[in-house]
C-alpha positions as semicolon CSV with decimal commas, in nm:
position;residue;x (nm);y (nm);z (nm)
1;V;2,294;14,225;-27,630
2;Y;2,059;14,497;-27,535
3;V;2,260;14,758;-27,713
4;C;2,217;14,585;-28,054
5;V;1,847;14,557;-27,998
6;M;1,807;14,906;-27,916
7;D;1,971;15,032;-28,219
8;D;1,653;14,937;-28,393
9;R;1,427;15,236;-28,416
10;G;1,122;15,060;-28,410
11;V;1,195;14,876;-28,092
12;L;1,275;15,207;-27,942
13;S;0,973;15,372;-28,062
14;A;0,770;15,060;-27,911
15;K;0,925;15,082;-27,555
16;V;0,897;15,453;-27,570
17;E;0,518;15,423;-27,648
18;E;0,467;15,189;-27,346
19;F;0,647;15,404;-27,123
20;M;0,457;15,720;-27,232
21;R;0,132;15,556;-27,132
22;T;0,213;15,651;-26,763
23;Y;0,198;16,022;-26,869
24;E;-0,166;16,004;-27,013
25;T;-0,349;16,145;-26,732
26;E;-0,091;16,446;-26,731
27;L;-0,133;16,497;-27,092
28;K;-0,491;16,512;-27,084
29;R;-0,477;16,762;-26,819
30;A;-0,216;16,980;-27,009
31;L;-0,429;16,978;-27,321
32;L;-0,720;17,115;-27,109
33;E;-0,503;17,428;-27,014
34;P;-0,496;17,713;-27,250
35;L;-0,197;17,777;-27,490
36;T;0,062;18,012;-27,354
37;H;0,202;18,311;-27,570
38;S;0,513;18,124;-27,647
39;K;0,305;17,813;-27,800
40;H;0,544;17,569;-27,643
41;F;0,436;17,256;-27,440
42;S;0,715;17,087;-27,242
43;L;0,681;16,753;-27,051
44;P;0,903;16,681;-26,769
45;L;1,054;16,317;-26,812
46;N;1,156;16,148;-26,507
47;V;1,489;15,951;-26,579
48;I;1,469;15,785;-26,254
49;L;1,121;15,636;-26,358
50;L;1,248;15,550;-26,694
51;F;1,530;15,341;-26,542
52;D;1,291;15,158;-26,324
53;F;1,078;15,080;-26,621
54;C;1,342;14,962;-26,854
55;A;1,700;15,003;-26,760
56;E;1,822;14,960;-27,117
57;L;1,639;15,250;-27,235
58;G;1,753;15,452;-26,965
59;H;2,095;15,366;-27,060
60;V;2,037;15,463;-27,434
61;L;1,904;15,791;-27,322
62;V;2,204;15,906;-27,096
63;S;2,480;15,758;-27,347
64;S;2,321;15,851;-27,688
65;P;2,039;16,130;-27,625
66;G;2,076;16,253;-27,969
67;K;1,918;15,922;-28,081
68;L;1,649;15,866;-27,839
69;M;1,518;16,226;-27,780
70;P;1,375;16,265;-28,127
71;V;1,188;15,926;-28,078
72;F;1,045;16,073;-27,751
73;T;0,939;16,393;-27,923
74;D;0,770;16,189;-28,195
75;V;0,599;15,965;-27,977
76;L;0,464;16,269;-27,760
77;H;0,333;16,431;-28,060
78;R;0,146;16,116;-28,162
79;K;-0,003;16,079;-27,809
80;L;-0,122;16,439;-27,814
81;C;-0,287;16,386;-28,176
82;S;-0,450;16,065;-28,061
83;L;-0,579;16,219;-27,729
84;L;-0,726;16,528;-27,930
85;S;-0,901;16,295;-28,177
86;C;-1,051;16,045;-27,913
87;N;-1,194;16,300;-27,662
88;G;-1,504;16,502;-27,672
89;L;-1,374;16,764;-27,446
90;P;-1,255;17,118;-27,568
91;L;-0,911;17,035;-27,583
92;V;-0,634;17,274;-27,700
93;P;-0,362;17,144;-27,960
94;K;0,005;17,214;-27,870
95;E;0,207;17,324;-28,162
96;R;0,544;17,290;-28,044
97;V;0,621;17,001;-27,784
98;H;0,951;16,927;-27,616
99;V;1,042;16,637;-27,380
100;R;1,270;16,763;-27,097
101;P;1,455;16,481;-26,921
102;C;1,486;16,569;-26,538
103;S;1,567;16,395;-26,204
104;L;1,873;16,197;-26,311
105;P;1,982;15,905;-26,074
106;L;2,200;16,023;-25,784
107;C;2,527;15,879;-25,903
108;P;2,885;16,055;-25,996
109;E;2,858;15,950;-26,358
110;L;2,545;16,172;-26,397
111;Q;2,544;16,417;-26,110
112;R;2,825;16,664;-26,142
113;V;2,932;16,945;-25,951
114;S;3,240;17,010;-26,171
115;V;3,254;17,136;-26,520
116;P;3,216;16,857;-26,775
117;H;3,517;16,732;-26,969
118;C;3,592;16,604;-27,330
119;V;3,514;16,244;-27,234
120;D;3,140;16,362;-27,151
121;V;3,071;16,476;-27,515
122;G;2,742;16,335;-27,646
123;R;2,632;16,226;-27,299
124;L;2,318;16,347;-27,092
125;L;2,437;16,472;-26,725
126;S;2,316;16,686;-26,469
127;F;2,544;16,987;-26,370
128;T;2,474;17,225;-26,055
129;G;2,616;17,576;-26,031
130;V;2,558;17,957;-26,015
131;V;2,484;18,156;-26,305
132;T;2,745;18,430;-26,328
133;H;2,643;18,576;-26,666
134;S;2,335;18,592;-26,890
135;G;2,350;18,692;-27,232
136;P;2,082;18,853;-27,455
137;T;1,789;18,669;-27,606
138;K;1,822;18,621;-27,969
139;M;1,630;18,492;-28,241
140;L;1,788;18,166;-28,418
141;E;1,712;18,050;-28,739
142;W;1,750;17,680;-28,688
143;R;1,637;17,553;-29,042
144;R;1,588;17,689;-29,387
145;E;1,417;17,565;-29,684
146;L;1,603;17,566;-30,014
147;V;1,480;17,514;-30,373
148;C;1,678;17,420;-30,680
149;T;1,646;17,697;-30,941
150;K;1,659;17,451;-31,235
151;C;1,413;17,137;-31,142
152;G;1,233;17,293;-30,836
153;K;1,302;17,030;-30,599
154;S;1,319;17,142;-30,243
155;V;1,539;17,048;-29,964
156;M;1,549;17,143;-29,579
157;A;1,883;17,254;-29,461
158;Y;1,918;17,269;-29,056
159;A;2,173;17,476;-28,820
160;D;2,490;17,294;-28,731
161;F;2,528;17,343;-28,362
162;E;2,892;17,274;-28,374
163;Q;2,977;17,534;-28,618
164;Q;2,821;17,792;-28,444
165;N;2,451;17,749;-28,576
166;T;2,563;17,821;-28,936
167;I;2,321;17,691;-29,208
168;A;2,536;17,517;-29,488
169;T;2,390;17,527;-29,825
170;P;2,417;17,215;-30,012
171;Q;2,678;17,204;-30,311
172;S;2,442;17,063;-30,564
173;C;2,085;16,984;-30,640
174;P;1,951;16,670;-30,427
175;G;1,763;16,556;-30,736
176;K;1,910;16,235;-30,926
177;D;1,873;16,390;-31,277
178;C;1,968;16,735;-31,194
179;D;2,308;16,877;-31,210
180;S;2,232;17,235;-31,088
181;V;2,451;17,396;-30,819
182;K;2,230;17,693;-30,756
183;L;1,973;17,674;-30,491
184;K;1,775;17,957;-30,320
185;A;1,593;18,012;-30,012
186;V;1,226;18,016;-29,982
187;G;1,124;18,304;-29,735
188;E;0,771;18,282;-29,748
189;E;0,690;17,916;-29,724
190;L;0,748;17,849;-29,354
191;T;0,604;18,076;-29,067
192;K;0,848;18,229;-28,823
193;V;0,739;17,950;-28,560
194;D;0,874;17,679;-28,776
195;R;1,182;17,862;-28,893
196;Y;1,299;18,054;-28,589
197;C;1,334;17,971;-28,212
198;D;1,459;18,191;-27,911
199;Y;1,833;18,144;-27,803
200;Q;2,025;18,254;-27,508
201;E;2,345;18,171;-27,345
202;V;2,438;18,179;-26,984
203;K;2,747;18,099;-26,806
204;V;2,724;17,861;-26,499
205;Q;3,042;17,843;-26,264
206;E;3,114;17,572;-26,021
207;Q;3,014;17,624;-25,658
208;V;3,305;17,741;-25,471
209;Q;3,195;17,545;-25,131
210;R;3,193;17,219;-25,325
211;L;3,558;17,256;-25,442
212;A;3,885;17,146;-25,267
213;V;4,074;17,441;-25,091
214;G;4,281;17,631;-25,320
215;S;4,089;17,533;-25,643
216;I;3,965;17,808;-25,877
217;P;3,607;17,769;-25,989
218;R;3,563;17,708;-26,362
219;S;3,275;17,795;-26,593
220;V;3,095;17,638;-26,887
221;W;2,830;17,794;-27,123
222;V;2,486;17,689;-27,117
223;V;2,271;17,705;-27,414
224;L;1,896;17,752;-27,363
225;E;1,646;17,736;-27,614
226;D;1,262;17,795;-27,694
227;D;1,097;17,795;-27,349
228;L;1,397;17,773;-27,127
229;V;1,505;18,122;-27,246
230;D;1,490;18,377;-26,941
231;S;1,449;18,120;-26,703
232;C;1,751;18,198;-26,484
233;K;1,918;18,529;-26,396
234;P;2,293;18,605;-26,262
235;G;2,339;18,469;-25,902
236;D;2,085;18,207;-25,933
237;K;2,199;17,832;-25,830
238;V;2,069;17,628;-26,104
239;T;2,082;17,253;-26,186
240;V;2,100;17,208;-26,559
241;V;2,014;16,871;-26,733
242;G;2,153;16,868;-27,095
243;V;2,388;16,732;-27,354
244;V;2,756;16,806;-27,340
245;G;2,844;16,907;-27,698
246;R;3,165;17,087;-27,883
247;R;3,174;17,394;-28,071
248;W;3,409;17,533;-28,321
249;R;3,539;17,881;-28,242
250;P;3,590;18,136;-28,527
251;V;3,880;18,013;-28,753
252;C;4,124;18,291;-28,810
253;P;4,436;18,249;-29,041
254;A;4,755;18,138;-28,917
255;Q;4,592;18,027;-28,582
256;R;4,526;17,688;-28,448
257;C;4,200;17,586;-28,436
258;A;4,021;17,549;-28,098
259;L;3,712;17,377;-27,971
260;E;3,506;17,467;-27,660
261;L;3,289;17,262;-27,445
262;V;2,910;17,367;-27,421
263;L;2,617;17,238;-27,242
264;R;2,306;17,204;-27,451
265;A;2,032;17,247;-27,185
266;S;1,721;17,009;-27,197
267;H;1,599;17,080;-26,853
268;M;1,683;17,372;-26,610
269;Q;1,562;17,420;-26,252
270;V;1,651;17,704;-26,018
271;A;1,715;17,609;-25,662
272;A;1,428;17,705;-25,434
273;G;1,679;17,711;-25,137
274;L;1,890;17,993;-25,259
275;Q;1,578;18,200;-25,328
276;A;1,438;18,139;-24,975
277;S;1,766;18,232;-24,814
278;A;1,761;18,564;-24,949
279;A;1,430;18,635;-24,824
280;L;1,399;18,856;-24,511
281;T;1,283;18,676;-24,190
282;E;1,147;18,837;-23,860
283;A;1,454;18,785;-23,694
284;L;1,652;18,975;-23,942
285;V;1,408;19,275;-23,932
286;E;1,419;19,273;-23,558
287;E;1,781;19,276;-23,567
288;F;1,823;19,554;-23,822
289;D;1,566;19,783;-23,636
290;Q;1,757;19,716;-23,301
291;F;2,092;19,811;-23,459
292;W;1,975;20,147;-23,582
293;A;1,778;20,216;-23,274
294;Q;2,096;20,187;-23,061
295;A;2,288;20,386;-23,348
296;R;2,053;20,697;-23,263
297;G;2,265;20,792;-22,981
298;C;2,609;20,766;-23,127
299;G;2,544;20,908;-23,480
300;P;2,531;20,721;-23,805
301;L;2,890;20,760;-23,884
302;Q;2,983;20,530;-23,587
303;A;2,723;20,294;-23,713
304;R;2,874;20,287;-24,052
305;D;3,227;20,218;-23,897
306;T;3,074;19,932;-23,706
307;I;2,910;19,785;-24,038
308;V;3,245;19,833;-24,207
309;A;3,443;19,660;-23,940
310;S;3,211;19,362;-23,934
311;F;3,248;19,321;-24,313
312;C;3,487;19,027;-24,368
313;P;3,616;19,010;-24,043
314;Q;3,890;18,757;-24,145
315;V;4,073;19,071;-24,285
316;F;4,239;19,297;-24,010
317;G;4,235;19,688;-24,093
318;L;4,206;19,796;-24,443
319;Y;3,918;20,029;-24,337
320;V;3,918;20,237;-24,689
321;V;3,931;19,891;-24,896
322;K;3,646;19,768;-24,675
323;L;3,444;20,084;-24,721
324;C;3,482;20,100;-25,112
325;L;3,361;19,713;-25,125
326;C;3,056;19,790;-24,906
327;L;2,957;20,095;-25,123
328;A;3,016;19,857;-25,430
329;L;2,772;19,609;-25,310
330;V;2,520;19,821;-25,164
331;G;2,505;20,050;-25,457
332;G;2,351;20,392;-25,479
333;V;2,061;20,602;-25,632
334;A;2,071;20,884;-25,874
335;V;2,090;21,241;-25,739
336;S;1,757;21,385;-25,797
337;A;1,682;21,743;-25,984
338;L;1,658;21,894;-25,637
339;L;1,975;21,797;-25,500
340;E;1,823;21,632;-25,207
341;R;2,077;21,459;-24,972
342;V;2,067;21,079;-25,001
343;C;2,206;20,848;-24,725
344;V;2,382;20,562;-24,898
345;C;2,512;20,388;-24,616
């Protein structure tokens, strides 16, 4: 019964406005802060608190985020406008606002350690993995204003995510009494902030330690937009909350059409535990100094052989292979103009 009730946008908007009252203090604090260079304002939305407030509303969010997320954005924009008009404090208006769902309930249906499947298309879920590839940051045109050359009526065309973000031009004029089929883009009417957004794709791989023995880790492309761009780098362990989508690959003659699953991120968090584990501790520094202090008597080459033998101890022998891998992992430096000797390992 509640699904039928929640289909009404008015009921959804009223429920969302009632829930957003709990964020008024946080919104007032955010309006006092100066605007960042990106001109974006994101509000983390705790999904667990949403389920506690109204289980039906939380169910609609995780099952049909495309229907509820625009309602949250509209309510957030109205809330910010009302706070700006009612307070005499020097508040800073926010131009582009986003609602970022996070902290999903701990259940297997929502918290995933494996790549989503086709049955998850259109659902909101959380996926934890390791970033293996980070694509370049691009400027994406997400909407374009078109105007009829005959009657002058304008229409807004939006990028289709499933069609590689292409913007399709309407086949005819949207006016009722106009039969024109020619529409041209209006280039100067909208500012770049309204027409374009930052865009980046990263590849996130399943965690090997969370898989069964003998399983090959799979990867999924994660789409980052606006202020989520450049929020992670390869090697980071991230938790992505987003909507599973499908995207058509480029169509080629005489070849079967193919679809790929992608995760359109609405919130991303880099695990602090992985960053903390990479930090040097006092015990590691002391062990490093003690090792090289003992190596002064036997020479650096013997110390190098000890390091190579300790690398991947499960594999016996293969000294040359281990040495090559160690050199590849450690890396090197460029030779200076003075041809100074540089100790690599």
